[in-house]
Amino acid sequence: MSDLTTSHIEQISRYVKKQNISYSYLAEELIDHICCEVEEKMQQGLDFSDAYRTVISQIPPARIREIQEETLFVIDTKYRFMKTLLKISGVTGTILLIFGAMLKIQHLPGAGILMSSGAIILAFLFLPASLSVLWKETHSKKSLLLFVSAFAAGVLFIFGTLFKIQHWPGAGFVLSLAAASFILLFIPVLLAGKIKEQDSIPKKWIFSIAAAGAVCYSAALVLRIQNLPFAGALNLAGIILICLIAFPWYAWITWRHESKVDSRFTFAVITIFLILIPGTLLNLNTRRRFDDGFTAALNRQQYLFNCQYNENQLRLNQYSRSGQYPEIKLLFSETDKLLGTVGNIQSDMLTWNKGRKSVNITVNDVKSGSRSENDNMFPQYDSRFSTESAKHFLYPGTSSRRAMELAISAYLSSISGYVSEVTASKYKDLLSPEVYLPVDTTDRHFISKFSGLHSLELLKNSIMAVESDVMTKLAAK
C-alpha cells in the first residue's frame, strides 16, 4: 500500500461511501479491494488516475450495489423476506391491475374487485416492502425523506386513480394530495440530492430544468383529471422543459465521448416515449373528443325538440276551428307548464356554481309562455364535467326534483281524461324521472352537468311525444 497516498485512499473511500453501502464491513472490504487493485495497476506502470479509472470501470456502481444486495440476502433473514415479498407483491398487484383494467374496458364483471385487490397489494405490500429494502440497503437518513415522500405519493396516486376509475367519491381530493406530495416533497428532495452529488454546473442546471418540467407535467395531469383550466399550457411547458431542453442537453454532455450506445440512454428514450408522449396525447385529445360527443348529442336532442315543436304548433293552428280545440289548447297550456319547470332547472344548472346555494324551484315558479325552440340553448358553459350541479338539482330529495315530480304528476292527471288507463300507464312510465335521473342519493354513478342536461333534454322530448300522441287522440274524436 506504500504506492498509495492518504489522499488517494480518501478518494477511493469517498467513491465507495457515495454508493450508500449500509453494511460497514462490506464497505471496508470494498475499499481494501479497490486499493489493492489500484496499487497493482500502479506497479505495472500506470499513474494513479489511469489505474483508478481502470479499476472503477471494472467495478461500476451498479455492481457494487449488487454485491451489497447479495451479501444482505445471505446474512439478513428480514432483508431476504422483504426482498421476496417485494417481488411477489409487485408481480401479483400488477397482474391484478392489468386484468382488472381489461375487464373494466370490456364492461365485464369482476373488474372492481380485481383492481381494488391489485391496488391494495401494491399500496400496502409492494410499496412498504420497497421502502424497507431501500432503507436496509442505504441506511441513509438523508434519503429517508425521499423514500417517505415517494411512498406517500405512490399510495395516494394508486388509490386516487382507483377511486376515479370506480367513480367513488373523494377521487379528486386523493389525487390532489398525491400531486402535492409528489410536487412539494418528492421532487424538491430528489433535486436537492442530485444537485449535491454533481460537481458539474451544467448538470445542476439540467436537473433543475427537468424537475421544473416534471412539476409542470404532473400538475397538468391532475388539472386535466379534475377538468380544471391551464392543464394544456402546463402540459406543453413540461414537455418542452423535459423533452426539448433537459434531455437533449443531458445526452450531449453525458454521452458525447461514448463510443457505443449506453443502456441508460436507451432507458431514457423508452421512458419518454412510454410515459410522456402517450400522456400528452391523452391530455390533449381525450377531453376534447368527450366534450364534442356530448355536445353533438345535445344538439341532436334539441333538433328533435324543435322539429316536434314546429309540428305540434302547426297542428294546433290546423285544429283552431274544430270542436276539440279548447281541449287541445288546454293540453298545450299544461305542456307549457311542465316544459317550463324542466327548462327552469336547466337554466339554473347552467348558471349555478359550487358555492351558491341551490335554487328552490316550485310549481308556482313556472314561467308562462315557456314553449320555444331550443336554438343554441347550451352554447358554452363552465364546469361541464362537474357533478355538483346534478347533486343539487337532479337527485331525489332536492327541491327542483320534487317540483319536477309534482309537475309531471299534475300533467299526467290533466291528460288522464283524454286517454285510456292503459295509455295513461304507458305515459307514466315514459315520463318517470327515475328513467332519466338518479334513483337514490347513494347512487355511486354520479352524473355530470353535461349528462344531467342531456337527460333533461330527453325528458323534454318525451313530453313533446306524449303531447303529440294525446293531440292525435283528441283530433280523432
PDB file of N, CA, C and O in Angstrom, residues 6 11 69-70 125 169 201 267 273 278 321 364 380 407 447 458:
ATOM      1  N   THR A   6      -2.360   9.077   1.233  1.00  0.00           N
ATOM      2  CA  THR A   6      -3.576   9.212   2.052  1.00  0.00           C
ATOM      3  C   THR A   6      -4.723   9.825   1.242  1.00  0.00           C
ATOM      4  O   THR A   6      -5.883   9.407   1.359  1.00  0.00           O
ATOM      5  N   GLN A  11      -9.944   9.310  -1.579  1.00  0.00           N
ATOM      6  CA  GLN A  11     -10.747   9.406  -2.803  1.00  0.00           C
ATOM      7  C   GLN A  11     -11.486   8.092  -3.067  1.00  0.00           C
ATOM      8  O   GLN A  11     -12.670   8.080  -3.437  1.00  0.00           O
ATOM      9  N   GLU A  69     -26.426  -6.224  -2.160  1.00  0.00           N
ATOM     10  CA  GLU A  69     -27.682  -6.963  -2.133  1.00  0.00           C
ATOM     11  C   GLU A  69     -27.430  -8.456  -1.898  1.00  0.00           C
ATOM     12  O   GLU A  69     -28.142  -9.103  -1.116  1.00  0.00           O
ATOM     13  N   GLU A  70     -26.433  -8.998  -2.600  1.00  0.00           N
ATOM     14  CA  GLU A  70     -26.121 -10.422  -2.436  1.00  0.00           C
ATOM     15  C   GLU A  70     -25.646 -10.717  -1.011  1.00  0.00           C
ATOM     16  O   GLU A  70     -26.019 -11.748  -0.425  1.00  0.00           O
ATOM     17  N   LEU A 125     -48.369  -3.698   0.437  1.00  0.00           N
ATOM     18  CA  LEU A 125     -47.340  -4.743   0.470  1.00  0.00           C
ATOM     19  C   LEU A 125     -46.120  -4.340  -0.347  1.00  0.00           C
ATOM     20  O   LEU A 125     -44.997  -4.319   0.167  1.00  0.00           O
ATOM     21  N   PRO A 169     -66.517   8.602  -4.459  1.00  0.00           N
ATOM     22  CA  PRO A 169     -66.290   9.986  -4.016  1.00  0.00           C
ATOM     23  C   PRO A 169     -64.909  10.155  -3.394  1.00  0.00           C
ATOM     24  O   PRO A 169     -64.345   9.234  -2.810  1.00  0.00           O
ATOM     25  N   ILE A 201     -21.600  22.235 -13.083  1.00  0.00           N
ATOM     26  CA  ILE A 201     -22.627  23.279 -13.062  1.00  0.00           C
ATOM     27  C   ILE A 201     -23.699  23.024 -14.127  1.00  0.00           C
ATOM     28  O   ILE A 201     -24.903  23.166 -13.846  1.00  0.00           O
ATOM     29  N   PHE A 267     -32.761   3.526 -22.011  1.00  0.00           N
ATOM     30  CA  PHE A 267     -33.808   3.573 -20.997  1.00  0.00           C
ATOM     31  C   PHE A 267     -34.473   4.943 -20.958  1.00  0.00           C
ATOM     32  O   PHE A 267     -35.702   5.048 -20.823  1.00  0.00           O
ATOM     33  N   PHE A 273     -40.914   7.959 -24.392  1.00  0.00           N
ATOM     34  CA  PHE A 273     -41.941   7.516 -25.337  1.00  0.00           C
ATOM     35  C   PHE A 273     -43.102   6.811 -24.637  1.00  0.00           C
ATOM     36  O   PHE A 273     -44.256   6.961 -25.037  1.00  0.00           O
ATOM     37  N   PRO A 278     -47.488   9.325 -24.679  1.00  0.00           N
ATOM     38  CA  PRO A 278     -48.893   8.906 -24.540  1.00  0.00           C
ATOM     39  C   PRO A 278     -49.671   9.781 -23.562  1.00  0.00           C
ATOM     40  O   PRO A 278     -50.839  10.084 -23.784  1.00  0.00           O
ATOM     41  N   ARG A 321    -110.404  25.550 -35.533  1.00  0.00           N
ATOM     42  CA  ARG A 321    -111.847  25.653 -35.751  1.00  0.00           C
ATOM     43  C   ARG A 321    -112.590  24.345 -35.441  1.00  0.00           C
ATOM     44  O   ARG A 321    -113.779  24.240 -35.719  1.00  0.00           O
ATOM     45  N   ASN A 364     -95.161  26.840  -8.586  1.00  0.00           N
ATOM     46  CA  ASN A 364     -95.608  28.223  -8.759  1.00  0.00           C
ATOM     47  C   ASN A 364     -94.567  29.093  -9.441  1.00  0.00           C
ATOM     48  O   ASN A 364     -94.873  30.212  -9.877  1.00  0.00           O
ATOM     49  N   GLN A 380     -71.993  27.560 -24.594  1.00  0.00           N
ATOM     50  CA  GLN A 380     -70.777  27.303 -23.839  1.00  0.00           C
ATOM     51  C   GLN A 380     -71.098  27.478 -22.360  1.00  0.00           C
ATOM     52  O   GLN A 380     -71.889  28.358 -21.995  1.00  0.00           O
ATOM     53  N   ALA A 407     -94.877  18.440 -10.946  1.00  0.00           N
ATOM     54  CA  ALA A 407     -95.349  18.954 -12.233  1.00  0.00           C
ATOM     55  C   ALA A 407     -95.707  17.815 -13.182  1.00  0.00           C
ATOM     56  O   ALA A 407     -96.725  17.884 -13.900  1.00  0.00           O
ATOM     57  N   ILE A 447     -73.563  11.762 -11.993  1.00  0.00           N
ATOM     58  CA  ILE A 447     -73.677  12.276 -13.350  1.00  0.00           C
ATOM     59  C   ILE A 447     -73.154  13.702 -13.382  1.00  0.00           C
ATOM     60  O   ILE A 447     -73.274  14.460 -12.425  1.00  0.00           O
ATOM     61  N   LEU A 458     -83.774  14.799 -22.944  1.00  0.00           N
ATOM     62  CA  LEU A 458     -84.505  13.583 -23.319  1.00  0.00           C
ATOM     63  C   LEU A 458     -85.908  13.595 -22.720  1.00  0.00           C
ATOM     64  O   LEU A 458     -86.888  13.212 -23.378  1.00  0.00           O
TER      65      LEU A 458
END
